[in-house]
mmCIF file of C-alpha atoms and ligand atoms in Angstrom:
data_model
loop_
_atom_site.group_PDB
_atom_site.id
_atom_site.type_symbol
_atom_site.label_atom_id
_atom_site.label_comp_id
_atom_site.label_asym_id
_atom_site.label_seq_id
_atom_site.Cartn_x
_atom_site.Cartn_y
_atom_site.Cartn_z
ATOM 1 C CA MET A 1 -21.364 10.296 -20.000
ATOM 2 C CA PRO A 2 -22.889 6.759 -19.622
ATOM 3 C CA THR A 3 -20.181 4.086 -19.430
ATOM 4 C CA HIS A 4 -19.393 0.577 -20.672
ATOM 5 C CA ASP A 5 -21.175 -0.952 -17.677
ATOM 6 C CA ALA A 6 -24.439 -1.143 -19.529
ATOM 7 C CA GLY A 7 -23.043 -3.431 -22.292
ATOM 8 C CA PRO A 8 -22.933 -2.646 -26.034
ATOM 9 C CA ILE A 9 -26.019 -1.478 -27.897
ATOM 10 C CA THR A 10 -24.731 -3.218 -31.031
ATOM 11 C CA GLU A 11 -21.729 -5.423 -31.776
ATOM 12 C CA ARG A 12 -20.470 -3.523 -34.817
ATOM 13 C CA VAL A 13 -21.196 0.049 -35.809
ATOM 14 C CA VAL A 14 -19.843 1.394 -39.105
ATOM 15 C CA VAL A 15 -19.467 5.161 -39.439
ATOM 16 C CA VAL A 16 -19.404 6.281 -43.102
ATOM 17 C CA GLY A 17 -17.838 9.758 -43.604
ATOM 18 C CA MET A 18 -15.300 10.573 -40.890
ATOM 19 C CA GLY A 19 -15.694 14.332 -40.546
ATOM 20 C CA LEU A 20 -16.884 16.341 -37.552
ATOM 21 C CA ILE A 21 -20.033 14.271 -37.008
ATOM 22 C CA GLY A 22 -18.643 10.858 -38.001
ATOM 23 C CA GLY A 23 -15.503 11.405 -35.928
ATOM 24 C CA SER A 24 -17.598 12.503 -32.930
ATOM 25 C CA ILE A 25 -19.904 9.470 -33.218
ATOM 26 C CA ALA A 26 -16.886 7.108 -33.391
ATOM 27 C CA LEU A 27 -15.214 8.736 -30.384
ATOM 28 C CA ALA A 28 -18.447 8.802 -28.355
ATOM 29 C CA ALA A 29 -19.292 5.186 -29.250
ATOM 30 C CA ARG A 30 -15.846 4.065 -28.096
ATOM 31 C CA ALA A 31 -15.958 6.164 -24.931
ATOM 32 C CA THR A 32 -19.366 4.852 -23.901
ATOM 33 C CA GLY A 33 -19.012 1.264 -25.113
ATOM 34 C CA ALA A 34 -22.062 1.695 -27.346
ATOM 35 C CA ALA A 35 -20.539 -0.812 -29.786
ATOM 36 C CA THR A 36 -18.039 -3.598 -29.307
ATOM 37 C CA THR A 37 -16.293 -2.624 -32.537
ATOM 38 C CA VAL A 38 -16.356 0.856 -34.097
ATOM 39 C CA VAL A 39 -15.473 0.826 -37.797
ATOM 40 C CA ALA A 40 -14.596 3.964 -39.801
ATOM 41 C CA LEU A 41 -15.087 4.238 -43.556
ATOM 42 C CA ASP A 42 -14.426 7.266 -45.780
ATOM 43 C CA VAL A 43 -13.880 7.798 -49.519
ATOM 44 C CA SER A 44 -10.857 9.959 -48.839
ATOM 45 C CA GLU A 45 -7.519 8.169 -48.233
ATOM 46 C CA ALA A 46 -6.186 11.291 -46.517
ATOM 47 C CA VAL A 47 -9.128 11.261 -44.092
ATOM 48 C CA MET A 48 -8.649 7.540 -43.370
ATOM 49 C CA ALA A 49 -4.933 8.129 -42.680
ATOM 50 C CA ARG A 50 -5.843 10.888 -40.213
ATOM 51 C CA VAL A 51 -8.493 8.653 -38.576
ATOM 52 C CA ARG A 52 -5.797 6.037 -37.962
ATOM 53 C CA GLU A 53 -3.338 8.644 -36.595
ATOM 54 C CA LEU A 54 -5.949 10.020 -34.204
ATOM 55 C CA GLY A 55 -7.167 6.509 -33.215
ATOM 56 C CA LEU A 56 -10.806 7.464 -33.775
ATOM 57 C CA ALA A 57 -12.031 3.900 -34.437
ATOM 58 C CA ASP A 58 -11.143 0.252 -33.733
ATOM 59 C CA VAL A 59 -11.007 -0.452 -37.451
ATOM 60 C CA ALA A 60 -10.362 2.126 -40.244
ATOM 61 C CA THR A 61 -10.664 0.761 -43.748
ATOM 62 C CA GLY A 62 -11.651 1.874 -47.218
ATOM 63 C CA ASP A 63 -12.744 -1.693 -48.087
ATOM 64 C CA MET A 64 -16.566 -1.622 -47.968
ATOM 65 C CA ALA A 65 -17.079 -5.388 -47.968
ATOM 66 C CA GLU A 66 -14.713 -5.776 -45.005
ATOM 67 C CA ALA A 67 -16.178 -2.802 -43.128
ATOM 68 C CA LEU A 68 -19.826 -3.838 -43.488
ATOM 69 C CA ARG A 69 -19.457 -7.573 -42.764
ATOM 70 C CA GLY A 70 -21.542 -8.335 -39.664
ATOM 71 C CA ALA A 71 -22.540 -4.703 -39.113
ATOM 72 C CA GLY A 72 -25.503 -4.154 -36.772
ATOM 73 C CA LEU A 73 -25.700 -0.408 -37.453
ATOM 74 C CA VAL A 74 -24.327 1.698 -40.332
ATOM 75 C CA ILE A 75 -24.474 5.496 -40.004
ATOM 76 C CA LEU A 76 -24.029 7.764 -43.038
ATOM 77 C CA CYS A 77 -22.251 10.968 -41.981
ATOM 78 C CA VAL A 78 -21.661 12.464 -45.420
ATOM 79 C CA PRO A 79 -22.847 15.813 -46.847
ATOM 80 C CA VAL A 80 -26.581 15.675 -47.650
ATOM 81 C CA GLY A 81 -25.912 15.921 -51.411
ATOM 82 C CA ALA A 82 -23.671 12.821 -51.278
ATOM 83 C CA SER A 83 -26.301 10.603 -49.650
ATOM 84 C CA ALA A 84 -27.477 8.815 -52.838
ATOM 85 C CA ALA A 85 -23.926 8.105 -54.001
ATOM 86 C CA ALA A 86 -22.819 6.903 -50.570
ATOM 87 C CA ALA A 87 -25.905 4.616 -50.159
ATOM 88 C CA ALA A 88 -25.461 3.219 -53.703
ATOM 89 C CA ALA A 89 -21.808 2.370 -52.966
ATOM 90 C CA LEU A 90 -22.709 0.644 -49.683
ATOM 91 C CA ALA A 91 -25.789 -1.212 -50.960
ATOM 92 C CA PRO A 92 -24.101 -4.303 -52.512
ATOM 93 C CA HIS A 93 -22.318 -4.963 -49.204
ATOM 94 C CA LEU A 94 -25.171 -4.315 -46.725
ATOM 95 C CA GLU A 95 -26.385 -7.583 -45.141
ATOM 96 C CA PRO A 96 -30.033 -8.371 -44.373
ATOM 97 C CA GLY A 97 -30.738 -7.391 -40.773
ATOM 98 C CA THR A 98 -28.383 -4.387 -40.806
ATOM 99 C CA VAL A 99 -29.947 -1.117 -39.761
ATOM 100 C CA LEU A 100 -28.916 1.921 -41.833
ATOM 101 C CA SER A 101 -29.149 5.441 -40.441
ATOM 102 C CA ASP A 102 -27.728 8.850 -41.235
ATOM 103 C CA THR A 103 -27.065 12.267 -39.684
ATOM 104 C CA GLY A 104 -28.054 14.613 -42.537
ATOM 105 C CA SER A 105 -29.313 18.058 -41.621
ATOM 106 C CA VAL A 106 -32.204 17.692 -44.120
ATOM 107 C CA LYS A 107 -34.446 14.626 -43.944
ATOM 108 C CA SER A 108 -36.957 14.413 -46.854
ATOM 109 C CA SER A 109 -34.228 14.704 -49.482
ATOM 110 C CA VAL A 110 -32.045 12.102 -47.782
ATOM 111 C CA VAL A 111 -35.034 9.715 -47.668
ATOM 112 C CA THR A 112 -35.640 10.263 -51.403
ATOM 113 C CA GLN A 113 -31.962 9.675 -52.153
ATOM 114 C CA VAL A 114 -31.409 6.626 -49.949
ATOM 115 C CA MET A 115 -34.631 4.608 -50.292
ATOM 116 C CA PRO A 116 -34.134 3.547 -53.962
ATOM 117 C CA GLN A 117 -30.678 2.172 -53.046
ATOM 118 C CA LEU A 118 -31.846 0.144 -50.036
ATOM 119 C CA PRO A 119 -31.434 -3.635 -50.421
ATOM 120 C CA ALA A 120 -34.105 -6.050 -49.136
ATOM 121 C CA GLY A 121 -33.886 -6.793 -45.433
ATOM 122 C CA VAL A 122 -32.157 -3.522 -44.544
ATOM 123 C CA THR A 123 -34.144 -0.997 -42.484
ATOM 124 C CA PHE A 124 -33.514 2.745 -42.778
ATOM 125 C CA VAL A 125 -33.928 5.090 -39.780
ATOM 126 C CA PRO A 126 -33.235 8.679 -40.895
ATOM 127 C CA ALA A 127 -31.765 10.714 -38.037
ATOM 128 C CA HIS A 128 -30.327 14.169 -37.296
ATOM 129 C CA PRO A 129 -28.269 14.984 -34.192
ATOM 130 C CA ILE A 130 -28.763 18.660 -33.366
ATOM 131 C CA ALA A 131 -25.185 19.278 -32.418
ATOM 132 C CA GLY A 132 -22.189 20.655 -34.184
ATOM 133 C CA THR A 133 -19.511 23.264 -34.391
ATOM 134 C CA GLU A 134 -18.190 25.469 -37.194
ATOM 135 C CA PHE A 135 -15.295 23.045 -37.683
ATOM 136 C CA SER A 136 -15.175 20.074 -40.060
ATOM 137 C CA GLY A 137 -12.985 17.066 -40.791
ATOM 138 C CA PRO A 138 -11.772 14.238 -38.539
ATOM 139 C CA ASP A 139 -9.689 16.538 -36.336
ATOM 140 C CA ALA A 140 -12.917 18.292 -35.264
ATOM 141 C CA GLY A 141 -14.368 15.152 -33.656
ATOM 142 C CA LEU A 142 -15.433 15.483 -29.991
ATOM 143 C CA ALA A 143 -16.583 12.569 -27.782
ATOM 144 C CA SER A 144 -18.825 14.930 -25.808
ATOM 145 C CA LEU A 145 -20.501 16.645 -28.821
ATOM 146 C CA PHE A 146 -23.913 15.017 -28.332
ATOM 147 C CA GLN A 147 -24.153 15.379 -24.539
ATOM 148 C CA ALA A 148 -27.601 16.790 -23.619
ATOM 149 C CA ARG A 149 -28.275 17.632 -27.307
ATOM 150 C CA TRP A 150 -31.311 16.418 -29.204
ATOM 151 C CA CYS A 151 -31.181 13.723 -31.823
ATOM 152 C CA ILE A 152 -34.291 13.664 -34.025
ATOM 153 C CA LEU A 153 -35.353 10.346 -35.581
ATOM 154 C CA THR A 154 -37.650 10.615 -38.598
ATOM 155 C CA PRO A 155 -38.990 7.117 -39.303
ATOM 156 C CA ILE A 156 -40.638 6.386 -42.640
ATOM 157 C CA ASP A 157 -42.812 3.588 -44.060
ATOM 158 C CA GLY A 158 -40.902 0.363 -43.523
ATOM 159 C CA THR A 159 -38.880 1.576 -40.509
ATOM 160 C CA THR A 160 -39.368 -1.174 -37.947
ATOM 161 C CA PRO A 161 -40.013 -0.482 -34.228
ATOM 162 C CA SER A 162 -36.929 -2.562 -33.345
ATOM 163 C CA ALA A 163 -34.763 -0.399 -35.631
ATOM 164 C CA ILE A 164 -36.156 2.755 -34.007
ATOM 165 C CA ALA A 165 -35.460 1.256 -30.564
ATOM 166 C CA LEU A 166 -31.846 0.492 -31.614
ATOM 167 C CA LEU A 167 -31.249 4.109 -32.716
ATOM 168 C CA ASP A 168 -32.979 5.440 -29.602
ATOM 169 C CA ALA A 169 -30.731 3.320 -27.368
ATOM 170 C CA PHE A 170 -27.596 4.177 -29.382
ATOM 171 C CA TRP A 171 -28.090 7.967 -29.272
ATOM 172 C CA SER A 172 -29.174 7.885 -25.644
ATOM 173 C CA ARG A 173 -25.935 6.056 -24.826
ATOM 174 C CA LEU A 174 -24.005 8.817 -26.599
ATOM 175 C CA GLY A 175 -25.670 11.272 -24.212
ATOM 176 C CA ALA A 176 -28.349 12.650 -26.530
ATOM 177 C CA ARG A 177 -32.049 13.185 -25.914
ATOM 178 C CA VAL A 178 -34.151 11.523 -28.584
ATOM 179 C CA ALA A 179 -37.245 12.953 -30.303
ATOM 180 C CA VAL A 180 -39.311 11.425 -33.114
ATOM 181 C CA MET A 181 -41.143 13.279 -35.923
ATOM 182 C CA THR A 182 -41.834 12.976 -39.660
ATOM 183 C CA PRO A 183 -39.115 14.011 -42.142
ATOM 184 C CA GLU A 184 -41.345 16.819 -43.485
ATOM 185 C CA HIS A 185 -41.998 18.266 -40.010
ATOM 186 C CA HIS A 186 -38.270 18.060 -39.216
ATOM 187 C CA ASP A 187 -37.403 20.012 -42.349
ATOM 188 C CA ARG A 188 -39.858 22.845 -41.564
ATOM 189 C CA VAL A 189 -38.711 23.115 -37.905
ATOM 190 C CA LEU A 190 -35.024 23.099 -38.857
ATOM 191 C CA ALA A 191 -35.587 25.569 -41.693
ATOM 192 C CA LEU A 192 -36.669 28.030 -38.985
ATOM 193 C CA THR A 193 -34.299 27.133 -36.129
ATOM 194 C CA SER A 194 -31.145 26.429 -38.097
ATOM 195 C CA HIS A 195 -31.282 27.069 -41.838
ATOM 196 C CA LEU A 196 -32.782 30.582 -41.677
ATOM 197 C CA PRO A 197 -30.294 31.752 -38.974
ATOM 198 C CA HIS A 198 -27.434 30.457 -41.148
ATOM 199 C CA MET A 199 -28.821 32.243 -44.170
ATOM 200 C CA ILE A 200 -28.994 35.498 -42.202
ATOM 201 C CA ALA A 201 -25.505 35.046 -40.784
ATOM 202 C CA TYR A 202 -24.033 34.341 -44.226
ATOM 203 C CA ASN A 203 -25.762 37.438 -45.549
ATOM 204 C CA ILE A 204 -24.695 39.791 -42.733
ATOM 205 C CA VAL A 205 -21.038 38.674 -42.937
ATOM 206 C CA GLY A 206 -21.235 38.917 -46.740
ATOM 207 C CA THR A 207 -22.556 42.484 -46.482
ATOM 208 C CA ALA A 208 -19.660 43.460 -44.213
ATOM 209 C CA THR A 209 -17.139 42.109 -46.726
ATOM 210 C CA ASP A 210 -18.706 44.317 -49.425
ATOM 211 C CA PHE A 211 -17.646 47.454 -47.595
ATOM 212 C CA GLY A 212 -14.260 49.107 -48.274
ATOM 213 C CA ASP A 213 -11.059 48.065 -46.469
ATOM 214 C CA GLU A 214 -11.252 50.745 -43.786
ATOM 215 C CA THR A 215 -14.802 49.872 -42.740
ATOM 216 C CA GLN A 216 -13.949 46.159 -42.906
ATOM 217 C CA SER A 217 -11.041 46.541 -40.494
ATOM 218 C CA GLU A 218 -13.335 48.400 -38.081
ATOM 219 C CA VAL A 219 -15.976 45.714 -38.397
ATOM 220 C CA ILE A 220 -13.354 43.156 -37.348
ATOM 221 C CA ARG A 221 -11.918 45.342 -34.589
ATOM 222 C CA PHE A 222 -15.277 46.147 -32.960
ATOM 223 C CA SER A 223 -16.891 42.791 -33.769
ATOM 224 C CA ALA A 224 -17.668 41.930 -30.121
ATOM 225 C CA SER A 225 -20.711 44.205 -30.361
ATOM 226 C CA GLY A 226 -22.736 41.438 -32.099
ATOM 227 C CA PHE A 227 -21.123 40.782 -35.472
ATOM 228 C CA ARG A 228 -18.716 38.232 -33.989
ATOM 229 C CA ASP A 229 -21.542 35.816 -33.152
ATOM 230 C CA PHE A 230 -22.698 35.851 -36.775
ATOM 231 C CA THR A 231 -19.180 35.151 -38.003
ATOM 232 C CA ARG A 232 -19.076 31.893 -36.033
ATOM 233 C CA ILE A 233 -22.182 30.654 -37.794
ATOM 234 C CA ALA A 234 -21.002 31.976 -41.172
ATOM 235 C CA ALA A 235 -17.743 30.040 -40.787
ATOM 236 C CA SER A 236 -19.630 26.719 -41.093
ATOM 237 C CA ASP A 237 -18.644 24.227 -43.767
ATOM 238 C CA PRO A 238 -19.489 25.649 -47.239
ATOM 239 C CA VAL A 239 -20.244 22.266 -48.880
ATOM 240 C CA MET A 240 -22.554 21.221 -46.065
ATOM 241 C CA TRP A 241 -24.491 24.479 -46.196
ATOM 242 C CA ARG A 242 -24.749 24.609 -49.978
ATOM 243 C CA ASP A 243 -26.341 21.127 -49.779
ATOM 244 C CA ILE A 244 -28.694 22.078 -46.947
ATOM 245 C CA PHE A 245 -30.115 25.104 -48.783
ATOM 246 C CA LEU A 246 -30.495 23.242 -52.097
ATOM 247 C CA HIS A 247 -32.043 20.142 -50.499
ATOM 248 C CA ASN A 248 -34.471 21.947 -48.186
ATOM 249 C CA ARG A 249 -35.316 24.625 -50.718
ATOM 250 C CA GLU A 250 -39.132 24.798 -50.220
ATOM 251 C CA ALA A 251 -39.099 25.033 -46.431
ATOM 252 C CA VAL A 252 -36.161 27.480 -46.416
ATOM 253 C CA LEU A 253 -37.899 29.757 -48.914
ATOM 254 C CA GLU A 254 -41.146 29.623 -46.921
ATOM 255 C CA MET A 255 -39.329 30.681 -43.730
ATOM 256 C CA PHE A 256 -37.400 33.351 -45.592
ATOM 257 C CA GLU A 257 -40.667 34.835 -46.897
ATOM 258 C CA ARG A 258 -42.036 35.076 -43.350
ATOM 259 C CA PHE A 259 -38.725 36.570 -42.178
ATOM 260 C CA SER A 260 -38.843 39.197 -44.925
ATOM 261 C CA THR A 261 -42.401 40.210 -43.953
ATOM 262 C CA ASP A 262 -41.381 40.564 -40.283
ATOM 263 C CA LEU A 263 -38.249 42.504 -41.247
ATOM 264 C CA SER A 264 -40.342 44.952 -43.246
ATOM 265 C CA GLN A 265 -42.613 45.449 -40.246
ATOM 266 C CA LEU A 266 -39.600 46.141 -38.028
ATOM 267 C CA GLU A 267 -38.266 48.540 -40.616
ATOM 268 C CA GLY A 268 -41.675 50.311 -40.611
ATOM 269 C CA TRP A 269 -41.684 50.699 -36.795
ATOM 270 C CA ILE A 270 -38.184 52.255 -36.889
ATOM 271 C CA ARG A 271 -39.143 54.554 -39.769
ATOM 272 C CA ASP A 272 -42.359 55.601 -37.940
ATOM 273 C CA GLY A 273 -40.590 56.068 -34.616
ATOM 274 C CA ASP A 274 -42.967 53.553 -33.010
ATOM 275 C CA GLY A 275 -41.122 52.950 -29.732
ATOM 276 C CA ASP A 276 -44.015 51.065 -28.133
ATOM 277 C CA ALA A 277 -44.074 48.482 -30.939
ATOM 278 C CA LEU A 278 -40.311 48.084 -30.754
ATOM 279 C CA LEU A 279 -40.367 47.688 -26.952
ATOM 280 C CA ALA A 280 -43.153 45.077 -27.064
ATOM 281 C CA PHE A 281 -41.322 43.160 -29.792
ATOM 282 C CA PHE A 282 -37.917 43.137 -28.093
ATOM 283 C CA THR A 283 -39.559 42.112 -24.781
ATOM 284 C CA ARG A 284 -41.063 39.086 -26.544
ATOM 285 C CA THR A 285 -37.713 38.058 -28.122
ATOM 286 C CA ARG A 286 -35.915 38.362 -24.774
ATOM 287 C CA ALA A 287 -38.400 35.883 -23.283
ATOM 288 C CA ILE A 288 -37.439 33.308 -25.967
ATOM 289 C CA ARG A 289 -33.770 33.577 -24.959
ATOM 290 C CA ARG A 290 -34.718 33.011 -21.326
ATOM 291 C CA SER A 291 -36.723 29.860 -22.226
ATOM 292 C CA ILE A 292 -33.733 28.441 -24.149
ATOM 293 C CA VAL A 293 -31.488 28.938 -21.124
ATOM 294 C CA ALA A 294 -34.168 27.539 -18.765
ATOM 295 C CA GLN A 295 -34.357 24.350 -20.882
ATOM 296 C CA GLY A 296 -30.586 23.862 -20.679
ATOM 297 C CA GLN A 297 -29.981 24.508 -24.383
ATOM 298 C CA ASP A 298 -27.498 27.288 -23.636
ATOM 299 C CA THR A 299 -25.606 28.918 -20.800
ATOM 300 C CA ALA A 300 -26.887 31.935 -18.905
ATOM 301 C CA MET A 301 -23.304 33.196 -18.431
ATOM 302 C CA PRO A 302 -22.630 36.661 -19.839
ATOM 303 C CA ASP A 303 -21.301 36.556 -23.428
ATOM 304 C CA PHE A 304 -21.994 32.777 -23.674
ATOM 305 C CA GLY A 305 -19.288 32.133 -21.038
ATOM 306 C CA ARG A 306 -16.489 33.356 -23.307
ATOM 307 C CA ARG A 307 -13.146 34.090 -21.681
ATOM 308 C CA GLN A 308 -12.668 37.817 -21.909
ATOM 309 C CA PRO A 309 -9.564 39.031 -23.767
ATOM 310 C CA PRO A 310 -6.948 40.661 -21.563
ATOM 311 C CA ALA A 311 -7.654 44.328 -20.900
ATOM 312 C CA GLY A 312 -5.633 46.961 -22.709
HETATM 313 P P1 NAP B 1 -17.565 16.945 -42.754
HETATM 314 O O1 NAP B 1 -16.783 17.276 -41.537
HETATM 315 O O2 NAP B 1 -17.311 17.698 -44.008
HETATM 316 O O3 NAP B 1 -17.365 15.391 -43.051
HETATM 317 C C1 NAP B 1 -17.972 14.689 -44.112
HETATM 318 C C2 NAP B 1 -17.043 13.535 -44.498
HETATM 319 O O4 NAP B 1 -17.741 12.678 -45.442
HETATM 320 C C3 NAP B 1 -15.768 14.011 -45.211
HETATM 321 O O5 NAP B 1 -14.647 13.299 -44.668
HETATM 322 C C4 NAP B 1 -16.035 13.615 -46.665
HETATM 323 O O6 NAP B 1 -14.802 13.377 -47.358
HETATM 324 C C5 NAP B 1 -16.817 12.325 -46.478
HETATM 325 N N1 NAP B 1 -17.563 11.934 -47.662
HETATM 326 C C6 NAP B 1 -18.108 12.698 -48.652
HETATM 327 N N2 NAP B 1 -18.746 11.921 -49.563
HETATM 328 C C7 NAP B 1 -18.608 10.625 -49.118
HETATM 329 C C8 NAP B 1 -19.042 9.385 -49.612
HETATM 330 N N3 NAP B 1 -19.783 9.269 -50.741
HETATM 331 N N4 NAP B 1 -18.723 8.240 -48.907
HETATM 332 C C9 NAP B 1 -17.967 8.317 -47.790
HETATM 333 N N5 NAP B 1 -17.516 9.494 -47.266
HETATM 334 C C10 NAP B 1 -17.848 10.629 -47.928
HETATM 335 O O7 NAP B 1 -19.120 17.045 -42.483
HETATM 336 P P2 NAP B 1 -19.925 16.956 -41.085
HETATM 337 O O8 NAP B 1 -20.005 18.295 -40.481
HETATM 338 O O9 NAP B 1 -19.382 15.825 -40.259
HETATM 339 O O10 NAP B 1 -21.389 16.593 -41.621
HETATM 340 C C11 NAP B 1 -21.769 15.248 -41.936
HETATM 341 C C12 NAP B 1 -23.322 15.167 -42.025
HETATM 342 O O11 NAP B 1 -23.851 15.500 -40.770
HETATM 343 C C13 NAP B 1 -23.917 16.141 -43.064
HETATM 344 O O12 NAP B 1 -25.001 15.523 -43.707
HETATM 345 C C14 NAP B 1 -24.448 17.276 -42.202
HETATM 346 O O13 NAP B 1 -25.584 17.877 -42.791
HETATM 347 C C15 NAP B 1 -24.786 16.557 -40.894
HETATM 348 N N6 NAP B 1 -24.683 17.376 -39.684
HETATM 349 C C16 NAP B 1 -23.699 18.304 -39.537
HETATM 350 C C17 NAP B 1 -23.637 19.078 -38.395
HETATM 351 C C18 NAP B 1 -22.557 20.155 -38.202
HETATM 352 O O14 NAP B 1 -22.708 21.051 -37.382
HETATM 353 N N7 NAP B 1 -21.447 20.056 -38.894
HETATM 354 C C19 NAP B 1 -24.604 18.917 -37.362
HETATM 355 C C20 NAP B 1 -25.565 17.944 -37.523
HETATM 356 C C21 NAP B 1 -25.623 17.178 -38.693
HETATM 357 P P3 NAP B 1 -14.180 14.603 -48.241
HETATM 358 O O15 NAP B 1 -13.869 15.662 -47.275
HETATM 359 O O16 NAP B 1 -13.003 13.958 -48.879
HETATM 360 O O17 NAP B 1 -15.279 15.007 -49.217
#
């Protein structure tokens, strides 16, 4: 992880919403010296109390005026559906020259929600770090969460080059690799790489819970044969995922339609006993896995490097 030696990227960063992502940004910013002062802000008093106990930030306050005074960078880390409310609450206290950013998993909707709230002189740089776990809340924060992960910036009309450069430097300091694209392109790419897989995982795990008790207990017992990996994804935060599906509806439905067509084709090959088609298809999918490992986006270790349970 880069260290303090390089000097701060900004004097004061304010993290709004101290859950998994907010907590991780605060920890990583402190660990790398990305900001001289890391300020934590959350609507929940219980969350703020936990932030203080865990020492996630230099300053933890529910007072917006105090938190935002002199802020160089403010990062919204709230559920996508709360973006408008959070931006509206911050707006009266944002000073001209402050750069506002976010971490929402959907970009077009966040832009639509935040832009009308933005005061003059404040630049918005929508962003999405492609990193996470199935855990949520301040206890889930990890300083190393963004190491070697992508962070996508989706500038819009009015986003200044200096604001983009600030976010680029900030996320690079946290260990991330930075990419830039439009919000619309982001939403289509993520609908395929993240939202569709979550939809499938939620559905598969949901199907298993519809079976009777005996089958369910066998599903759990023999889960290592594939089901277990879907349960990790399907254990993701319910509020976050409700918001993602509702706020990226068009792109998710488009990808789902393509998925359904391909699934019907697969079903047809199995029904027709077309082994050649199945073999060609599975060979192609295996190559994708190998490319992901080759690009350092996952480990090549068997079973994702999991410790094996004791034998017996
Ligand atoms: P999280 O752990 O549930 O944390 C969100 C926090 O924001 C909670 O403490 C919540 O408080 C607080 N909050 C809600 N509304 C607020 C408001 N109006 N003002 C201030 N705080 C507010 O969620 P997360 O996983 O960190 O996700 C945060 C954002 O990052 C989401 O937009 C998500 O799409 C995005 N993201 C998530 C992941 C991931 O894997 N989890 C990855 C990349 C990006 P309460 O709990 O009291 O409501």
